[in-house]
Amino acid sequence: MDKFVIECGARLVGEVQTGGAKNAVLPLMAAGLLVDDWLTLTNVPRLKDIDTLCGLMRFMGAEIDGDPATGTLKVRASKITKPEAPYDLVKTMRASILVLGPLVARCKEARVSLPGGCAIGARPINLHLAGLEKMGATIEIEHGYIHIRAEKLIGAKIYLDAPTVTGTENLMLAAVLADGQTVIENAAMEPEVVCLADALNKMGARITGAGTDIIKIEGVTKLKPVEVEVIPDRIEAGTFMIGAAMTRGNVLIKDCPINYLETLAVKLKETGTTITEEEGGVRVIGDWPIRSVDFRTQPYPAFPTDMQAQMMAMMTISGGLSVISETVFENRFMHVSELKRMGADIKIDGRVAIVTGVERLSGAPLMATDLRASASLILAGLVAEGTTEVSRIYHLDRGYENIEKKLGGLGANITRVKDEAKKK
Ligand code: EPU
């Protein structure tokens, strides 16, 4: 398995470009299943999760084209020969469930593997299924697969018990071609949901309210293929913001979607970090000692769960005590035991972590456990004394494009070491 070797001591200084948002690209690709000609996406990053969805869409009969060098990805689903998502593909990426809504809308029938458990929580999809049932679909679960059928989906009023992001997207994708009006209440308000709604509207859908907790969708009979620019990745940009702040760096993050990162910016400012908007980007200047802050993850626009691990890494070297509550996922503290191996002082009580800042972390061999946890270990490695090795970095490759190149460009001493066994 490849690993990263990080040497301590660098202040991150310079400029870094934010890439397109993984969590926006995936539902946009699924939207490609709703039209029979090329849907073109631009500003698409090169990521493992996107390759996985390309593989799944090809399996179903869609064509995929584009030029990774220019960040263009094209999807054409003129025919869907197999409306199926097999377990082998779904198990590597839970977001594959996003094909469920479009497949039933377009093909009237689909067979999609139930995603299994996940490192960060149980992550059920009951709300996706209940919403589709409300729209008239019949659902049977057998042998680990969801078998869904609907001669015609009918608009419905759907209340989500939790504002699920991919659930909201799946239901929007199903409702755009349904008969009549669908109303999704307690909808997710994340920027990626808005990006999908904007794209669908450009394709001819009639969606209002995206970005609020009530989304209304008037069904239409046909959508047209268009070109869509993917929004910048707020989590990647936020990871660089924290990196700059905790290394006492000075970084201009280009195309940083600061308007989607307000809660993170507020918390970083409380730590003593300076954040200013400049032409083309956002400048982040870190200062020591880092003041400790408390925070609580919640759905957008509150503090994102996808930034919790990285911010916790920063708190491990703060000058005080930080209380961190994770309310979105029940098991998203997997990075804690690794950070503790570096000398961090962290106590966990259920969904609350209490971090007492220490003077310094010390480099150690570490194991990445999930995507954002991996990013937190890399950030910790930047400030830890000595050498840090982070293995299992395939988690990181799912969602950060070329992180070693981007951090290296800012002065970090980080090297990807290829697995010897794989090289042979
Ligand atoms: N939930 C249910 N039932 C459902 C769906 C969700 O109870 O049917 C619960 C979950 O168990 C969880 C909460 O609702 O407690 C929120 O989960 P949500 O469905 O919003 O998460 P998701 O859609 O599976 C997306 C992102 C995640 C991100 C979360 C929360 C994508 C592809 N994934 O997941 O991103 O953490 O929203 O913001 O958009 C990542 O990029 O590293 C990542 C994990």
mmCIF file of C-alpha atoms in Angstrom, residues 71-253:
data_model
loop_
_atom_site.group_PDB
_atom_site.id
_atom_site.type_symbol
_atom_site.label_atom_id
_atom_site.label_comp_id
_atom_site.label_asym_id
_atom_site.label_seq_id
_atom_site.Cartn_x
_atom_site.Cartn_y
_atom_site.Cartn_z
ATOM 1 C CA GLY A 71 -10.941 18.764 -15.978
ATOM 2 C CA THR A 72 -13.704 17.899 -18.441
ATOM 3 C CA LEU A 73 -15.901 14.864 -17.935
ATOM 4 C CA LYS A 74 -18.713 13.894 -20.305
ATOM 5 C CA VAL A 75 -21.477 11.410 -19.687
ATOM 6 C CA ARG A 76 -23.871 10.101 -22.323
ATOM 7 C CA ALA A 77 -26.599 7.688 -21.309
ATOM 8 C CA SER A 78 -28.357 7.283 -24.655
ATOM 9 C CA LYS A 79 -29.200 3.741 -23.596
ATOM 10 C CA ILE A 80 -29.113 2.230 -20.155
ATOM 11 C CA THR A 81 -28.626 -1.444 -20.890
ATOM 12 C CA LYS A 82 -28.302 -2.660 -17.293
ATOM 13 C CA PRO A 83 -30.076 -0.512 -14.652
ATOM 14 C CA GLU A 84 -28.053 -2.190 -11.960
ATOM 15 C CA ALA A 85 -25.415 -1.246 -9.396
ATOM 16 C CA PRO A 86 -23.581 -4.375 -8.255
ATOM 17 C CA TYR A 87 -22.246 -4.844 -4.730
ATOM 18 C CA ASP A 88 -18.603 -4.887 -5.823
ATOM 19 C CA LEU A 89 -18.893 -1.309 -7.063
ATOM 20 C CA VAL A 90 -21.261 0.050 -4.401
ATOM 21 C CA LYS A 91 -19.204 -1.338 -1.503
ATOM 22 C CA THR A 92 -16.203 0.791 -2.471
ATOM 23 C CA MET A 93 -18.247 3.990 -2.626
ATOM 24 C CA ARG A 94 -21.509 4.563 -0.787
ATOM 25 C CA ALA A 95 -22.387 7.547 -2.986
ATOM 26 C CA SER A 96 -23.137 5.004 -5.763
ATOM 27 C CA ILE A 97 -26.610 5.000 -4.199
ATOM 28 C CA LEU A 98 -27.132 8.287 -6.087
ATOM 29 C CA VAL A 99 -27.957 6.269 -9.210
ATOM 30 C CA LEU A 100 -31.114 4.856 -7.573
ATOM 31 C CA GLY A 101 -33.357 7.897 -8.125
ATOM 32 C CA PRO A 102 -32.330 8.567 -11.745
ATOM 33 C CA LEU A 103 -32.504 4.875 -12.687
ATOM 34 C CA VAL A 104 -36.057 4.396 -11.478
ATOM 35 C CA ALA A 105 -37.121 7.687 -13.090
ATOM 36 C CA ARG A 106 -35.586 6.759 -16.431
ATOM 37 C CA CYS A 107 -35.875 2.942 -16.598
ATOM 38 C CA LYS A 108 -38.927 2.299 -14.340
ATOM 39 C CA GLU A 109 -36.971 -0.456 -12.644
ATOM 40 C CA ALA A 110 -33.546 -0.841 -11.068
ATOM 41 C CA ARG A 111 -31.501 -3.155 -8.905
ATOM 42 C CA VAL A 112 -28.986 -1.468 -6.661
ATOM 43 C CA SER A 113 -26.884 -3.079 -3.974
ATOM 44 C CA LEU A 114 -27.476 -1.837 -0.450
ATOM 45 C CA PRO A 115 -24.333 -0.083 0.716
ATOM 46 C CA GLY A 116 -22.796 -1.863 3.691
ATOM 47 C CA GLY A 117 -21.575 -0.324 6.931
ATOM 48 C CA CYS A 118 -19.004 2.392 6.889
ATOM 49 C CA ALA A 119 -16.030 3.414 9.039
ATOM 50 C CA ILE A 120 -17.719 6.620 10.210
ATOM 51 C CA GLY A 121 -21.189 5.323 11.078
ATOM 52 C CA ALA A 122 -24.055 3.043 10.088
ATOM 53 C CA ARG A 123 -25.156 5.468 7.373
ATOM 54 C CA PRO A 124 -28.587 4.009 6.589
ATOM 55 C CA ILE A 125 -30.474 4.942 3.404
ATOM 56 C CA ASN A 126 -33.981 4.480 4.854
ATOM 57 C CA LEU A 127 -34.895 8.095 4.068
ATOM 58 C CA HIS A 128 -33.935 7.732 0.400
ATOM 59 C CA LEU A 129 -36.151 4.656 0.165
ATOM 60 C CA ALA A 130 -39.090 6.096 2.133
ATOM 61 C CA GLY A 131 -39.102 9.170 -0.116
ATOM 62 C CA LEU A 132 -39.112 7.093 -3.289
ATOM 63 C CA GLU A 133 -41.937 4.949 -1.881
ATOM 64 C CA LYS A 134 -43.937 8.133 -1.242
ATOM 65 C CA MET A 135 -43.489 8.887 -4.934
ATOM 66 C CA GLY A 136 -45.165 5.563 -5.755
ATOM 67 C CA ALA A 137 -42.171 3.269 -6.134
ATOM 68 C CA THR A 138 -42.352 -0.261 -4.803
ATOM 69 C CA ILE A 139 -39.248 -1.466 -3.079
ATOM 70 C CA GLU A 140 -38.180 -4.975 -2.186
ATOM 71 C CA ILE A 141 -34.955 -5.812 -0.467
ATOM 72 C CA GLU A 142 -33.578 -9.238 -1.193
ATOM 73 C CA HIS A 143 -30.122 -10.798 -1.155
ATOM 74 C CA GLY A 144 -28.580 -7.446 -0.227
ATOM 75 C CA TYR A 145 -30.110 -5.656 -3.195
ATOM 76 C CA ILE A 146 -32.795 -2.982 -3.490
ATOM 77 C CA HIS A 147 -35.206 -3.869 -6.248
ATOM 78 C CA ILE A 148 -37.183 -0.769 -7.108
ATOM 79 C CA ARG A 149 -40.039 -0.405 -9.609
ATOM 80 C CA ALA A 150 -42.330 2.426 -10.647
ATOM 81 C CA GLU A 151 -44.314 2.603 -13.876
ATOM 82 C CA LYS A 152 -44.445 6.346 -13.279
ATOM 83 C CA LEU A 153 -43.208 8.307 -10.279
ATOM 84 C CA ILE A 154 -45.805 10.694 -8.856
ATOM 85 C CA GLY A 155 -44.973 13.962 -7.116
ATOM 86 C CA ALA A 156 -45.342 13.754 -3.327
ATOM 87 C CA LYS A 157 -44.795 15.633 -0.102
ATOM 88 C CA ILE A 158 -41.757 14.183 1.632
ATOM 89 C CA TYR A 159 -40.491 15.082 5.100
ATOM 90 C CA LEU A 160 -36.936 13.965 5.847
ATOM 91 C CA ASP A 161 -36.376 13.021 9.484
ATOM 92 C CA ALA A 162 -32.747 14.057 9.005
ATOM 93 C CA PRO A 163 -31.565 16.514 6.334
ATOM 94 C CA THR A 164 -29.633 13.858 4.420
ATOM 95 C CA VAL A 165 -27.419 15.247 1.658
ATOM 96 C CA THR A 166 -27.364 12.356 -0.818
ATOM 97 C CA GLY A 167 -30.975 11.538 0.176
ATOM 98 C CA THR A 168 -32.115 15.034 -0.838
ATOM 99 C CA GLU A 169 -30.126 14.710 -4.077
ATOM 100 C CA ASN A 170 -31.493 11.253 -4.873
ATOM 101 C CA LEU A 171 -35.079 12.423 -4.374
ATOM 102 C CA MET A 172 -34.520 15.546 -6.460
ATOM 103 C CA LEU A 173 -33.048 13.411 -9.237
ATOM 104 C CA ALA A 174 -36.109 11.146 -9.125
ATOM 105 C CA ALA A 175 -38.657 13.957 -8.853
ATOM 106 C CA VAL A 176 -37.558 16.043 -11.839
ATOM 107 C CA LEU A 177 -39.231 13.617 -14.244
ATOM 108 C CA ALA A 178 -42.183 12.676 -11.961
ATOM 109 C CA ASP A 179 -45.819 13.602 -12.598
ATOM 110 C CA GLY A 180 -46.721 16.742 -10.652
ATOM 111 C CA GLN A 181 -45.142 18.506 -7.715
ATOM 112 C CA THR A 182 -42.751 17.051 -5.146
ATOM 113 C CA VAL A 183 -41.992 18.948 -1.965
ATOM 114 C CA ILE A 184 -38.980 17.909 0.132
ATOM 115 C CA GLU A 185 -39.196 19.277 3.652
ATOM 116 C CA ASN A 186 -36.232 19.395 6.035
ATOM 117 C CA ALA A 187 -34.069 19.121 2.929
ATOM 118 C CA ALA A 188 -30.288 19.352 3.094
ATOM 119 C CA MET A 189 -29.064 22.889 2.371
ATOM 120 C CA GLU A 190 -25.469 22.062 1.410
ATOM 121 C CA PRO A 191 -23.924 23.994 -1.525
ATOM 122 C CA GLU A 192 -23.580 20.706 -3.433
ATOM 123 C CA VAL A 193 -27.396 20.305 -3.328
ATOM 124 C CA VAL A 194 -27.746 23.811 -4.765
ATOM 125 C CA CYS A 195 -25.168 23.007 -7.469
ATOM 126 C CA LEU A 196 -27.212 19.953 -8.487
ATOM 127 C CA ALA A 197 -30.497 21.903 -8.504
ATOM 128 C CA ASP A 198 -28.936 24.664 -10.630
ATOM 129 C CA ALA A 199 -27.617 22.082 -13.090
ATOM 130 C CA LEU A 200 -30.973 20.290 -13.290
ATOM 131 C CA ASN A 201 -32.732 23.629 -13.867
ATOM 132 C CA LYS A 202 -30.275 24.373 -16.677
ATOM 133 C CA MET A 203 -31.291 20.975 -18.107
ATOM 134 C CA GLY A 204 -34.940 22.088 -18.075
ATOM 135 C CA ALA A 205 -36.096 20.963 -14.629
ATOM 136 C CA ARG A 206 -38.265 23.214 -12.454
ATOM 137 C CA ILE A 207 -36.771 23.283 -8.980
ATOM 138 C CA THR A 208 -37.144 26.090 -6.460
ATOM 139 C CA GLY A 209 -35.953 26.462 -2.885
ATOM 140 C CA ALA A 210 -32.607 24.627 -3.139
ATOM 141 C CA GLY A 211 -30.369 26.029 -0.409
ATOM 142 C CA THR A 212 -33.348 26.295 1.970
ATOM 143 C CA ASP A 213 -34.963 23.453 3.900
ATOM 144 C CA ILE A 214 -37.972 23.244 1.571
ATOM 145 C CA ILE A 215 -37.321 22.259 -2.028
ATOM 146 C CA LYS A 216 -40.161 22.187 -4.560
ATOM 147 C CA ILE A 217 -39.872 20.296 -7.806
ATOM 148 C CA GLU A 218 -42.434 20.505 -10.625
ATOM 149 C CA GLY A 219 -42.013 17.405 -12.782
ATOM 150 C CA VAL A 220 -41.219 17.863 -16.495
ATOM 151 C CA THR A 221 -41.349 15.300 -19.292
ATOM 152 C CA LYS A 222 -37.860 15.658 -20.686
ATOM 153 C CA LEU A 223 -34.483 17.152 -19.840
ATOM 154 C CA LYS A 224 -31.808 18.379 -22.214
ATOM 155 C CA PRO A 225 -28.039 17.896 -22.097
ATOM 156 C CA VAL A 226 -26.001 20.924 -21.022
ATOM 157 C CA GLU A 227 -22.574 21.964 -19.780
ATOM 158 C CA VAL A 228 -22.116 22.538 -16.054
ATOM 159 C CA GLU A 229 -19.186 23.939 -14.109
ATOM 160 C CA VAL A 230 -18.552 22.146 -10.826
ATOM 161 C CA ILE A 231 -18.312 24.377 -7.745
ATOM 162 C CA PRO A 232 -15.012 24.531 -5.831
ATOM 163 C CA ASP A 233 -14.442 21.974 -3.089
ATOM 164 C CA ARG A 234 -15.144 23.680 0.236
ATOM 165 C CA ILE A 235 -13.678 20.792 2.212
ATOM 166 C CA GLU A 236 -10.415 20.782 0.270
ATOM 167 C CA ALA A 237 -10.175 24.576 0.621
ATOM 168 C CA GLY A 238 -11.034 24.338 4.329
ATOM 169 C CA THR A 239 -8.301 21.713 4.797
ATOM 170 C CA PHE A 240 -5.752 24.149 3.315
ATOM 171 C CA MET A 241 -7.101 26.936 5.543
ATOM 172 C CA ILE A 242 -6.474 24.822 8.629
ATOM 173 C CA GLY A 243 -3.069 23.738 7.279
ATOM 174 C CA ALA A 244 -2.031 27.371 6.845
ATOM 175 C CA ALA A 245 -3.395 28.309 10.266
ATOM 176 C CA MET A 246 -1.800 25.503 12.264
ATOM 177 C CA THR A 247 1.659 25.784 10.656
ATOM 178 C CA ARG A 248 1.752 29.546 11.261
ATOM 179 C CA GLY A 249 1.729 29.823 7.486
ATOM 180 C CA ASN A 250 0.652 32.425 4.965
ATOM 181 C CA VAL A 251 -1.321 30.942 2.095
ATOM 182 C CA LEU A 252 -3.466 32.372 -0.665
ATOM 183 C CA ILE A 253 -6.133 29.766 -1.409
#
